[in-house]
CSV table of C-alpha atoms and ligand atoms in Angstrom, one decimal:
chain,number,residue,atom,x,y,z
B,1,MET,CA,-13.3,10.4,22.0
B,2,LEU,CA,-13.7,7.1,20.1
B,3,ASP,CA,-11.2,4.2,20.4
B,4,TYR,CA,-12.6,2.7,17.2
B,5,ASP,CA,-10.9,3.3,13.9
B,6,LEU,CA,-12.6,1.5,11.1
B,7,HIS,CA,-10.9,3.0,8.0
B,8,CYS,CA,-7.2,3.0,7.1
B,9,HIS,CA,-4.7,1.8,4.5
B,10,SER,CA,-1.5,-0.2,4.4
B,11,THR,CA,1.2,-0.8,1.8
B,12,VAL,CA,-1.2,-3.5,0.4
B,13,SER,CA,-3.0,-0.5,-1.3
B,14,ASP,CA,-1.7,3.1,-1.1
B,15,GLY,CA,-0.6,3.5,2.6
B,16,THR,CA,3.0,3.7,3.5
B,17,LEU,CA,3.0,1.4,6.6
B,18,SER,CA,3.0,-2.4,6.4
B,19,PRO,CA,-0.1,-4.0,8.0
B,20,THR,CA,2.1,-4.9,11.0
B,21,ASP,CA,3.5,-1.4,11.4
B,22,LEU,CA,0.0,0.1,10.9
B,23,VAL,CA,-1.5,-2.0,13.7
B,24,ALA,CA,1.4,-1.1,16.0
B,25,HIS,CA,0.8,2.6,15.2
B,26,ALA,CA,-2.9,2.2,16.0
B,27,ALA,CA,-2.1,0.5,19.3
B,28,ALA,CA,0.3,3.3,20.2
B,29,ARG,CA,-2.5,5.8,19.4
B,30,GLY,CA,-4.9,4.1,21.8
B,31,VAL,CA,-7.1,2.3,19.2
B,32,LYS,CA,-8.9,-0.7,20.7
B,33,VAL,CA,-10.9,-1.8,17.7
B,34,MET,CA,-9.7,-1.4,14.2
B,35,ALA,CA,-10.5,-2.4,10.6
B,36,LEU,CA,-7.9,-2.4,7.8
B,37,THR,CA,-9.7,-1.2,4.7
B,38,ASP,CA,-7.3,-1.3,1.8
B,39,HIS,CA,-8.6,-0.1,-1.6
B,40,ASP,CA,-9.8,-3.1,-3.7
B,41,ASP,CA,-7.6,-5.5,-1.8
B,42,ILE,CA,-7.9,-7.9,1.1
B,43,ASP,CA,-4.4,-9.4,1.1
B,44,GLY,CA,-3.2,-7.5,4.3
B,45,LEU,CA,-5.9,-8.8,6.6
B,46,ASP,CA,-4.2,-12.0,7.8
B,47,GLU,CA,-1.0,-10.1,8.7
B,48,ALA,CA,-2.9,-7.3,10.4
B,49,ARG,CA,-5.1,-9.7,12.4
B,50,ALA,CA,-2.0,-11.5,13.7
B,51,ALA,CA,-0.4,-8.1,14.7
B,52,ALA,CA,-3.7,-7.0,16.3
B,53,GLU,CA,-3.8,-10.2,18.5
B,54,ARG,CA,-0.3,-9.4,19.8
B,55,HIS,CA,-1.4,-5.8,20.7
B,56,GLY,CA,-4.7,-6.8,22.2
B,57,ILE,CA,-6.6,-4.9,19.6
B,58,ARG,CA,-9.9,-6.3,18.3
B,59,PHE,CA,-9.5,-6.6,14.5
B,60,ILE,CA,-12.3,-6.3,11.9
B,61,ASP,CA,-11.7,-7.6,8.4
B,62,GLY,CA,-12.4,-4.7,6.0
B,63,VAL,CA,-12.0,-3.4,2.5
B,64,GLU,CA,-12.7,-0.2,0.6
B,65,VAL,CA,-14.2,-0.9,-2.8
B,66,SER,CA,-14.0,1.8,-5.5
B,67,VAL,CA,-17.3,2.3,-7.3
B,68,THR,CA,-18.6,4.2,-10.3
B,69,TRP,CA,-22.1,5.3,-9.7
B,70,ARG,CA,-24.2,6.6,-12.6
B,71,LYS,CA,-22.1,7.8,-15.5
B,72,ASP,CA,-19.0,9.0,-13.8
B,73,ILE,CA,-19.4,9.6,-10.0
B,74,THR,CA,-16.7,7.7,-8.0
B,75,VAL,CA,-17.8,6.6,-4.6
B,76,HIS,CA,-16.1,4.3,-2.1
B,77,ILE,CA,-17.9,1.5,-0.2
B,78,VAL,CA,-16.3,0.2,3.0
B,79,GLY,CA,-17.0,-3.4,3.9
B,80,LEU,CA,-16.7,-4.3,7.6
B,81,ASN,CA,-16.6,-7.9,9.0
B,82,ILE,CA,-16.2,-9.3,5.5
B,83,ASP,CA,-15.2,-12.8,4.9
B,84,PRO,CA,-12.0,-12.5,2.7
B,85,SER,CA,-12.4,-16.1,1.6
B,86,TYR,CA,-15.7,-15.4,-0.1
B,87,GLN,CA,-14.9,-15.9,-3.8
B,88,PRO,CA,-17.1,-13.3,-5.5
B,89,LEU,CA,-15.5,-10.6,-3.3
B,90,ALA,CA,-12.0,-11.9,-3.8
B,91,ALA,CA,-12.5,-12.2,-7.5
B,92,GLY,CA,-14.3,-8.9,-7.8
B,93,VAL,CA,-11.5,-6.9,-6.2
B,94,ALA,CA,-8.9,-8.8,-8.2
B,95,ALA,CA,-10.6,-7.7,-11.4
B,96,ALA,CA,-10.7,-4.1,-10.0
B,97,ARG,CA,-6.9,-4.3,-9.5
B,98,ARG,CA,-6.4,-5.4,-13.1
B,99,GLY,CA,-8.5,-2.4,-14.2
B,100,ARG,CA,-6.1,-0.3,-12.1
B,101,VAL,CA,-3.1,-1.4,-14.1
B,102,GLU,CA,-4.8,-0.6,-17.4
B,103,ARG,CA,-5.8,2.8,-16.0
B,104,ALA,CA,-2.2,3.4,-14.8
B,105,HIS,CA,-0.9,3.0,-18.3
B,106,ARG,CA,-3.4,5.6,-19.6
B,107,MET,CA,-2.5,7.9,-16.7
B,108,ALA,CA,1.1,7.7,-17.7
B,109,ASP,CA,0.2,8.4,-21.3
B,110,SER,CA,-1.7,11.5,-20.2
B,111,LEU,CA,1.3,12.7,-18.1
B,112,ALA,CA,3.6,12.0,-21.0
B,113,ALA,CA,1.4,14.2,-23.2
B,114,ALA,CA,1.9,16.9,-20.6
B,115,GLY,CA,5.7,16.5,-20.8
B,116,ILE,CA,6.2,14.2,-17.8
B,117,GLY,CA,7.8,10.9,-19.1
B,118,GLY,CA,8.4,7.6,-17.3
B,119,ALA,CA,5.5,8.0,-14.9
B,120,PHE,CA,4.4,4.4,-15.0
B,121,GLU,CA,7.8,3.1,-14.1
B,122,GLY,CA,8.3,6.0,-11.6
B,123,ALA,CA,5.0,5.2,-9.9
B,124,LEU,CA,5.8,1.5,-9.7
B,125,ARG,CA,8.8,2.3,-7.5
B,126,TYR,CA,6.4,3.5,-4.8
B,127,VAL,CA,4.1,0.5,-5.1
B,128,GLY,CA,4.2,-1.7,-1.9
B,129,ASN,CA,2.2,-4.5,-3.4
B,130,PRO,CA,3.1,-5.5,-7.0
B,131,ASP,CA,-0.6,-6.3,-7.5
B,132,PHE,CA,-1.9,-2.8,-6.7
B,133,ILE,CA,-1.3,0.6,-8.3
B,134,GLY,CA,-3.2,3.8,-7.6
B,135,ARG,CA,-3.1,7.6,-8.1
B,136,THR,CA,-1.2,8.0,-4.8
B,137,HIS,CA,1.8,6.1,-6.2
B,138,PHE,CA,1.8,8.5,-9.2
B,139,ALA,CA,1.5,11.4,-6.7
B,140,ARG,CA,4.6,10.3,-4.9
B,141,PHE,CA,6.5,10.1,-8.2
B,142,LEU,CA,5.4,13.6,-9.1
B,143,VAL,CA,6.7,14.9,-5.7
B,144,GLU,CA,10.0,13.1,-6.2
B,145,ARG,CA,10.3,14.9,-9.6
B,146,GLY,CA,9.6,18.3,-8.0
B,147,HIS,CA,6.2,18.9,-9.7
B,148,ALA,CA,4.6,19.6,-6.3
B,149,ARG,CA,5.6,20.0,-2.7
B,150,ASP,CA,3.7,17.0,-1.3
B,151,VAL,CA,1.1,14.5,-2.2
B,152,ALA,CA,-1.8,16.8,-1.2
B,153,ALA,CA,-0.4,19.5,-3.5
B,154,VAL,CA,-0.1,17.1,-6.4
B,155,PHE,CA,-3.9,16.5,-6.3
B,156,LYS,CA,-4.5,20.2,-6.9
B,157,ARG,CA,-2.6,20.3,-10.1
B,158,TYR,CA,-2.5,16.7,-11.4
B,159,LEU,CA,-4.5,13.4,-11.4
B,160,VAL,CA,-7.9,15.1,-10.9
B,161,LYS,CA,-10.5,15.8,-13.5
B,162,GLY,CA,-9.4,18.3,-16.1
B,163,LYS,CA,-5.7,18.1,-15.1
B,164,PRO,CA,-2.8,16.1,-16.5
B,165,GLY,CA,-2.7,12.5,-15.5
B,166,PHE,CA,-6.5,12.2,-15.0
B,167,VAL,CA,-8.3,9.7,-17.1
B,168,GLU,CA,-11.9,8.5,-16.8
B,169,HIS,CA,-12.2,5.0,-15.4
B,170,ARG,CA,-15.1,2.6,-14.9
B,171,TRP,CA,-14.9,1.1,-11.4
B,172,THR,CA,-17.1,-1.6,-9.9
B,173,ALA,CA,-20.9,-1.1,-10.0
B,174,LEU,CA,-22.6,-0.1,-6.7
B,175,SER,CA,-24.8,-3.2,-6.7
B,176,ASP,CA,-21.8,-5.4,-7.1
B,177,ALA,CA,-19.7,-3.8,-4.4
B,178,VAL,CA,-22.6,-3.9,-1.9
B,179,GLY,CA,-23.5,-7.4,-3.1
B,180,TRP,CA,-20.0,-8.8,-2.6
B,181,ILE,CA,-19.7,-7.3,0.8
B,182,ILE,CA,-23.0,-8.5,2.2
B,183,GLY,CA,-22.7,-11.8,0.3
B,184,SER,CA,-19.6,-12.4,2.4
B,185,GLY,CA,-21.5,-11.7,5.6
B,186,GLY,CA,-20.1,-8.1,5.9
B,187,LEU,CA,-21.7,-4.8,6.5
B,188,ALA,CA,-21.6,-2.2,3.7
B,189,VAL,CA,-20.8,1.4,4.7
B,190,LEU,CA,-20.8,4.5,2.4
B,191,ALA,CA,-17.3,6.0,3.0
B,192,HIS,CA,-16.7,9.7,3.5
B,193,PRO,CA,-19.9,11.0,1.9
B,194,GLY,CA,-18.6,14.6,2.2
B,195,ARG,CA,-16.0,14.0,-0.4
B,196,TYR,CA,-18.0,13.1,-3.5
B,197,THR,CA,-18.0,15.2,-6.6
B,198,VAL,CA,-19.7,15.5,-10.0
B,199,GLY,CA,-17.0,16.8,-12.2
B,200,ARG,CA,-15.1,19.0,-9.7
B,201,LYS,CA,-18.2,20.2,-7.8
B,202,PRO,CA,-19.4,18.6,-4.6
B,203,VAL,CA,-22.5,16.5,-5.2
B,204,GLY,CA,-25.6,18.3,-4.0
B,205,LYS,CA,-28.1,17.0,-1.3
B,206,PRO,CA,-30.6,15.6,-3.9
B,207,THR,CA,-28.0,13.5,-5.6
B,208,MET,CA,-26.6,12.3,-2.2
B,209,ARG,CA,-30.1,11.3,-1.2
B,210,GLU,CA,-30.6,9.4,-4.5
B,211,LEU,CA,-27.3,7.6,-3.9
B,212,LEU,CA,-28.3,6.7,-0.4
B,213,ARG,CA,-31.7,5.4,-1.6
B,214,GLU,CA,-30.0,3.1,-4.1
B,215,PHE,CA,-27.3,2.1,-1.6
B,216,THR,CA,-29.9,1.1,1.0
B,217,GLU,CA,-32.1,-0.7,-1.6
B,218,PHE,CA,-29.0,-2.9,-2.4
B,219,GLY,CA,-28.6,-3.6,1.3
B,220,GLY,CA,-26.1,-1.0,2.4
B,221,ARG,CA,-26.5,-0.4,6.2
B,222,GLY,CA,-23.9,2.2,7.3
B,223,ILE,CA,-22.4,5.6,6.6
B,224,GLU,CA,-19.2,7.2,7.7
B,225,VAL,CA,-20.2,10.1,9.9
B,226,ILE,CA,-16.7,10.7,11.4
B,227,SER,CA,-14.0,10.6,8.7
B,228,GLY,CA,-10.5,12.0,8.9
B,229,SER,CA,-11.3,13.6,5.5
B,230,HIS,CA,-14.5,15.3,6.7
B,231,THR,CA,-14.8,18.9,8.0
B,232,PRO,CA,-16.9,19.3,11.2
B,233,GLN,CA,-19.8,20.5,8.9
B,234,GLN,CA,-19.5,17.4,6.7
B,235,CYS,CA,-19.6,15.2,9.9
B,236,ALA,CA,-22.8,17.0,10.9
B,237,ASP,CA,-24.3,16.6,7.5
B,238,ALA,CA,-23.5,12.9,7.4
B,239,ALA,CA,-25.0,12.4,10.9
B,240,ARG,CA,-28.3,13.9,9.6
B,241,LEU,CA,-28.2,11.5,6.6
B,242,ALA,CA,-27.6,8.6,9.0
B,243,VAL,CA,-30.7,9.4,11.0
B,244,GLU,CA,-32.8,10.2,7.9
B,245,PHE,CA,-31.9,6.9,6.2
B,246,GLY,CA,-31.8,4.8,9.4
B,247,LEU,CA,-28.1,4.0,8.8
B,248,LEU,CA,-25.5,2.9,11.3
B,249,ALA,CA,-22.7,5.5,11.9
B,250,SER,CA,-19.1,4.5,11.3
B,251,CYS,CA,-15.9,6.3,12.0
B,252,GLY,CA,-12.4,6.1,10.6
B,253,SER,CA,-9.3,8.2,10.1
B,254,ASP,CA,-8.6,7.1,6.5
B,255,TYR,CA,-5.0,7.1,7.6
B,256,HIS,CA,-2.4,6.5,4.9
B,257,GLY,CA,0.8,6.8,6.9
B,258,PRO,CA,3.0,9.5,8.5
B,259,GLY,CA,2.9,12.8,6.6
B,260,GLU,CA,0.4,11.7,4.0
B,261,SER,CA,-2.8,11.6,5.9
B,262,TYR,CA,-5.8,13.8,6.6
B,263,ARG,CA,-5.4,13.0,10.3
B,264,ASP,CA,-3.6,10.5,12.5
B,265,MET,CA,-5.2,7.2,13.6
B,266,GLY,CA,-7.5,7.0,16.5
B,267,GLN,CA,-8.7,9.7,18.9
B,268,LEU,CA,-11.6,10.5,16.6
B,269,PRO,CA,-14.3,12.8,17.9
B,270,ASP,CA,-17.5,11.3,19.3
B,271,PHE,CA,-20.6,10.8,17.1
B,272,PRO,CA,-23.5,13.3,17.5
B,273,LEU,CA,-25.8,11.9,20.1
B,274,ASP,CA,-28.6,10.7,17.7
B,275,CYS,CA,-26.2,8.3,15.8
B,276,ARG,CA,-26.2,4.6,16.4
B,277,PRO,CA,-22.7,3.2,16.0
B,278,VAL,CA,-22.0,0.6,13.4
B,279,TRP,CA,-20.5,-1.7,16.0
B,280,ASP,CA,-24.0,-2.2,17.6
B,281,ALA,CA,-24.5,-4.6,14.7
B,282,TRP,CA,-21.7,-7.0,15.7
B,283,GLU,CA,-21.6,-6.3,19.5
B,284,ALA,CA,-25.3,-7.2,19.8
B,285,ALA,CA,-24.5,-10.5,18.0
B,286,ASP,CA,-21.6,-11.1,20.4
B,287,ASP,CA,-23.8,-10.5,23.4
B,288,ALA,CA,-26.4,-13.0,22.1
B,289,HIS,CA,-23.6,-15.5,21.5
B,290,ASP,CA,-22.2,-15.0,25.0
B,291,ALA,CA,-25.6,-15.3,26.7
B,292,PRO,CA,-25.8,-18.3,29.0
B,293,VAL,CA,-27.3,-21.3,27.2
B,294,LEU,CA,-30.5,-22.4,28.9
B,295,LYS,CA,-30.1,-26.0,29.8
B,296,VAL,CA,-33.0,-28.4,29.2
B,297,GLN,CA,-34.3,-29.6,32.5
B,298,ASN,CA,-34.6,-33.4,32.4
B,299,GLY,CA,-36.9,-35.1,34.8
W,1,AMP,P1,-7.4,5.9,-6.7
W,1,AMP,O1,-8.3,5.0,-6.0
W,1,AMP,O2,-6.2,5.2,-7.2
W,1,AMP,O3,-8.1,6.8,-7.7
W,1,AMP,O4,-6.8,6.9,-5.6
W,1,AMP,C1,-7.6,7.5,-4.7
W,1,AMP,C2,-6.7,7.9,-3.5
W,1,AMP,O5,-5.9,9.0,-3.9
W,1,AMP,C3,-7.4,8.2,-2.2
W,1,AMP,O6,-7.7,7.1,-1.5
W,1,AMP,C4,-6.3,9.0,-1.5
W,1,AMP,O7,-5.4,8.2,-1.0
W,1,AMP,C5,-5.7,9.8,-2.7
W,1,AMP,N1,-6.2,11.1,-2.9
W,1,AMP,C6,-7.3,11.5,-3.7
W,1,AMP,N2,-7.5,12.8,-3.6
W,1,AMP,C7,-6.6,13.3,-2.7
W,1,AMP,C8,-6.2,14.6,-2.2
W,1,AMP,N3,-6.9,15.7,-2.6
W,1,AMP,N4,-5.2,14.7,-1.4
W,1,AMP,C9,-4.5,13.6,-1.0
W,1,AMP,N5,-4.7,12.4,-1.4
W,1,AMP,C10,-5.7,12.2,-2.3
W,2,MN,MN1,-6.0,6.0,-0.7
W,3,MN,MN1,-11.9,6.5,0.0
W,4,MN,MN1,-9.7,5.2,2.3
């Protein structure tokens, strides 16, 4: 079992635990190295890092950038070991959040047209960060109003392509997302490759390979092999892609809080044997840094 969890969400985006509580939860679940990867936001990192120090967890600054690839395929790029003070990244995700507000108004209009009024204000009541709104906040409002049993059930009937509350939206370009992450000194990882769709169908292998070719050309270096939102088959497929494209393998629960997650934090299954873990990239650098410095012999 892995004691690394490099993908999760706090109230700074659409999770239900504060950064402090999320880190405490990770510690209780045996996580030794964690990254906080809020959607299009980096404001939780300082708080999470301070909590991680108290719990003896190694903390990795992370982010999950929403991307529109080609005409209308949404993909997510996780950045690990980013520098949150790097201005192009901070400004880029701030612009993405403004786009989220504009999208949220259109989502509310779409729900109103389906007879569900007050959704913008309703979703806002579930927002934990006044600067971030997403589909999950709308989902919680729809559960509250009795339109579905839980958040997962909402996404079957609302907020997805072809259903009330779904609107097209142009996210960040792939080249920008990868560029901001690596420009800040971070490592770009394709999140949960098993989850991507064209329309409502899973993307096929040829499209996935084209995505990975572009991603690596822009400087992307990692892929999530173990994701809380992957089936075992999707983990195996992602492992093969990691080997084929020479990508480092990452792992994360994609935890969003109790009762709203694919799986709990930590205790993730091991990588298939032929995967190289993403932490090789920074642990090798640590080793070099810790190596004894050769003293110049004088005389
Ligand atoms: P957004 O980035 O605002 O479009 O929202 C994407 C988020 O919605 C994901 O990160 C999940 O938290 C949530 N989500 C999307 N699809 C589902 C689903 N089928 N079940 C539960 N949550 C989902
Ligand atoms: Mn989410
Ligand atoms: Mn995601
Ligand atoms: Mn996520």
